Amino acid sequence: MRALIAMRTDCTVLTARHPAHVFRPLPEVLRMWEADGVDTALFRSGIGVVRERYARHGLTRLLPLERVWVGYESSRSGAFGGFHHADQGYRHLQMVAVITMYGPMEDRTPVDPALALLDLLRAYAHDCLHYGSRRRYVEMGGRPVRTQYGINYRRAGGQSYSAADGRGSRHTRNLGVVMEGACDREARSMTRRTAERFGVTQPAGPMGALAYRDVTGTLSGEAAARAARVGGPDEQIRYAASLAAYEERVNLPYAYFLTEFAPGEEDDCHARLVAATISGDTSSLGAWLDERHGPGTFAGLFRTPGYFTPDAAPAR
């Protein structure tokens, strides 16, 4: 606990990885944008949607806004931020989310405020589920080692419960991918609902259209593949490529997983996955899968054969 508390007291080790960007806690960034004339009602209303939705899944404590650090006003020419910016996201040891303002980052306010607020809401909703997922730690050599995250497990020696998927695989049998996909499905669903409530529509221009469809979960597989070929400044090209890779490796395999094992019941299966990730209890989800696919479905799908072998090599 002392080691974890020390890590959670100071998050500069995370923001220091982005020396060109200015970082401030999310509440300060919202107030700054409001002072510059940006209407942040979209994001503030979206938080209500997130709170209500997650409460139904059993998550009553959201990631504190002051634990979210937002990067902006970059000194790096051509800097481009957003959900798919490199080396950001939720960090469980520090219990901090590091994210960047969507779009060009040279100024302190976004070029497209509505789209930036939607991107911020997607990132926050996404990280709230990471924050609220069940975790268990053990001490190894004086350092905390996570042995459970949601419904995924790892032996103290490093062996993961489920193995990595094969490169280019259409389906997934990896619990990390399943939980990440479930997390983003939730986040994008709430972002889409908020966009509809505020009448935010797809902007003109290939990059804005791509980002809008990404944050609202309306991106097709074909559009994701085309994203990797979006032209423009270097950082925008890299951002689009990262967006496409995330869709290909996380969201599309998760969607395919639901159609594989819950055809016609995708929403029900997804809700059970989210609730199990929050509680860390797979009994209800396992029983639901067993009813449809036979006994031991959960372990049969996800558990790598060497998980209980003490000297097994760690899975990725």
PDB file of N, CA, C and O in Angstrom, residues 1-14 67 92-96 142-144:
ATOM      1  N   MET A   1       0.829  -1.209   0.000  1.00  0.00           N
ATOM      2  CA  MET A   1       0.000   0.000   0.000  1.00  0.00           C
ATOM      3  C   MET A   1       0.865   1.262   0.000  1.00  0.00           C
ATOM      4  O   MET A   1       0.540   2.243  -0.667  1.00  0.00           O
ATOM      5  N   ARG A   2       1.975   1.221   0.743  1.00  0.00           N
ATOM      6  CA  ARG A   2       2.848   2.397   0.756  1.00  0.00           C
ATOM      7  C   ARG A   2       3.408   2.677  -0.633  1.00  0.00           C
ATOM      8  O   ARG A   2       3.494   3.829  -1.057  1.00  0.00           O
ATOM      9  N   ALA A   3       3.778   1.611  -1.351  1.00  0.00           N
ATOM     10  CA  ALA A   3       4.315   1.786  -2.696  1.00  0.00           C
ATOM     11  C   ALA A   3       3.257   2.356  -3.642  1.00  0.00           C
ATOM     12  O   ALA A   3       3.534   3.248  -4.453  1.00  0.00           O
ATOM     13  N   LEU A   4       2.027   1.853  -3.533  1.00  0.00           N
ATOM     14  CA  LEU A   4       0.950   2.341  -4.393  1.00  0.00           C
ATOM     15  C   LEU A   4       0.617   3.800  -4.076  1.00  0.00           C
ATOM     16  O   LEU A   4       0.409   4.613  -4.987  1.00  0.00           O
ATOM     17  N   ILE A   5       0.549   4.130  -2.798  1.00  0.00           N
ATOM     18  CA  ILE A   5       0.242   5.510  -2.392  1.00  0.00           C
ATOM     19  C   ILE A   5       1.297   6.470  -2.931  1.00  0.00           C
ATOM     20  O   ILE A   5       0.989   7.553  -3.428  1.00  0.00           O
ATOM     21  N   ALA A   6       2.568   6.062  -2.858  1.00  0.00           N
ATOM     22  CA  ALA A   6       3.642   6.913  -3.369  1.00  0.00           C
ATOM     23  C   ALA A   6       3.490   7.142  -4.870  1.00  0.00           C
ATOM     24  O   ALA A   6       3.673   8.260  -5.364  1.00  0.00           O
ATOM     25  N   MET A   7       3.132   6.109  -5.606  1.00  0.00           N
ATOM     26  CA  MET A   7       2.946   6.244  -7.053  1.00  0.00           C
ATOM     27  C   MET A   7       1.766   7.152  -7.376  1.00  0.00           C
ATOM     28  O   MET A   7       1.780   7.856  -8.386  1.00  0.00           O
ATOM     29  N   ARG A   8       0.754   7.132  -6.540  1.00  0.00           N
ATOM     30  CA  ARG A   8      -0.478   7.867  -6.828  1.00  0.00           C
ATOM     31  C   ARG A   8      -0.427   9.311  -6.346  1.00  0.00           C
ATOM     32  O   ARG A   8      -1.335  10.090  -6.630  1.00  0.00           O
ATOM     33  N   THR A   9       0.619   9.664  -5.629  1.00  0.00           N
ATOM     34  CA  THR A   9       0.753  11.030  -5.130  1.00  0.00           C
ATOM     35  C   THR A   9       1.289  11.969  -6.195  1.00  0.00           C
ATOM     36  O   THR A   9       0.931  13.148  -6.242  1.00  0.00           O
ATOM     37  N   ASP A  10       2.135  11.456  -7.072  1.00  0.00           N
ATOM     38  CA  ASP A  10       2.803  12.301  -8.064  1.00  0.00           C
ATOM     39  C   ASP A  10       2.725  11.631  -9.430  1.00  0.00           C
ATOM     40  O   ASP A  10       3.271  10.540  -9.620  1.00  0.00           O
ATOM     41  N   CYS A  11       2.030  12.276 -10.385  1.00  0.00           N
ATOM     42  CA  CYS A  11       1.866  11.695 -11.716  1.00  0.00           C
ATOM     43  C   CYS A  11       2.811  12.317 -12.740  1.00  0.00           C
ATOM     44  O   CYS A  11       2.693  12.062 -13.931  1.00  0.00           O
ATOM     45  N   THR A  12       3.769  13.122 -12.285  1.00  0.00           N
ATOM     46  CA  THR A  12       4.652  13.798 -13.243  1.00  0.00           C
ATOM     47  C   THR A  12       5.507  12.816 -14.038  1.00  0.00           C
ATOM     48  O   THR A  12       5.959  13.138 -15.135  1.00  0.00           O
ATOM     49  N   VAL A  13       5.705  11.608 -13.500  1.00  0.00           N
ATOM     50  CA  VAL A  13       6.456  10.612 -14.259  1.00  0.00           C
ATOM     51  C   VAL A  13       5.720  10.254 -15.541  1.00  0.00           C
ATOM     52  O   VAL A  13       6.334   9.870 -16.547  1.00  0.00           O
ATOM     53  N   LEU A  14       4.401  10.408 -15.549  1.00  0.00           N
ATOM     54  CA  LEU A  14       3.610  10.113 -16.745  1.00  0.00           C
ATOM     55  C   LEU A  14       3.568  11.299 -17.707  1.00  0.00           C
ATOM     56  O   LEU A  14       3.772  11.148 -18.910  1.00  0.00           O
ATOM     57  N   ARG A  67      -8.124  13.502 -11.323  1.00  0.00           N
ATOM     58  CA  ARG A  67      -7.155  12.461 -11.640  1.00  0.00           C
ATOM     59  C   ARG A  67      -6.988  12.288 -13.152  1.00  0.00           C
ATOM     60  O   ARG A  67      -6.336  11.349 -13.599  1.00  0.00           O
ATOM     61  N   HIS A  92      -3.021   2.144 -14.141  1.00  0.00           N
ATOM     62  CA  HIS A  92      -3.641   1.606 -12.933  1.00  0.00           C
ATOM     63  C   HIS A  92      -2.793   1.786 -11.686  1.00  0.00           C
ATOM     64  O   HIS A  92      -3.324   1.971 -10.595  1.00  0.00           O
ATOM     65  N   LEU A  93      -1.459   1.728 -11.791  1.00  0.00           N
ATOM     66  CA  LEU A  93      -0.639   1.884 -10.598  1.00  0.00           C
ATOM     67  C   LEU A  93      -0.774   3.292 -10.021  1.00  0.00           C
ATOM     68  O   LEU A  93      -0.870   3.477  -8.815  1.00  0.00           O
ATOM     69  N   GLN A  94      -0.786   4.296 -10.903  1.00  0.00           N
ATOM     70  CA  GLN A  94      -0.914   5.689 -10.463  1.00  0.00           C
ATOM     71  C   GLN A  94      -2.371   6.116 -10.292  1.00  0.00           C
ATOM     72  O   GLN A  94      -2.644   7.153  -9.697  1.00  0.00           O
ATOM     73  N   MET A  95      -3.300   5.331 -10.845  1.00  0.00           N
ATOM     74  CA  MET A  95      -4.719   5.695 -10.846  1.00  0.00           C
ATOM     75  C   MET A  95      -4.923   7.085 -11.445  1.00  0.00           C
ATOM     76  O   MET A  95      -5.642   7.924 -10.903  1.00  0.00           O
ATOM     77  N   VAL A  96      -4.278   7.309 -12.576  1.00  0.00           N
ATOM     78  CA  VAL A  96      -4.331   8.593 -13.278  1.00  0.00           C
ATOM     79  C   VAL A  96      -4.561   8.322 -14.764  1.00  0.00           C
ATOM     80  O   VAL A  96      -4.011   7.365 -15.319  1.00  0.00           O
ATOM     81  N   GLY A 142       9.064  -6.123  -2.910  1.00  0.00           N
ATOM     82  CA  GLY A 142       8.802  -4.769  -2.439  1.00  0.00           C
ATOM     83  C   GLY A 142       7.994  -3.911  -3.402  1.00  0.00           C
ATOM     84  O   GLY A 142       7.777  -2.720  -3.134  1.00  0.00           O
ATOM     85  N   ARG A 143       7.535  -4.484  -4.514  1.00  0.00           N
ATOM     86  CA  ARG A 143       6.752  -3.735  -5.499  1.00  0.00           C
ATOM     87  C   ARG A 143       5.396  -4.399  -5.688  1.00  0.00           C
ATOM     88  O   ARG A 143       5.274  -5.628  -5.617  1.00  0.00           O
ATOM     89  N   PRO A 144       4.354  -3.600  -5.959  1.00  0.00           N
ATOM     90  CA  PRO A 144       3.038  -4.184  -6.198  1.00  0.00           C
ATOM     91  C   PRO A 144       2.954  -4.792  -7.602  1.00  0.00           C
ATOM     92  O   PRO A 144       3.380  -4.183  -8.583  1.00  0.00           O
TER      93      PRO A 144
END
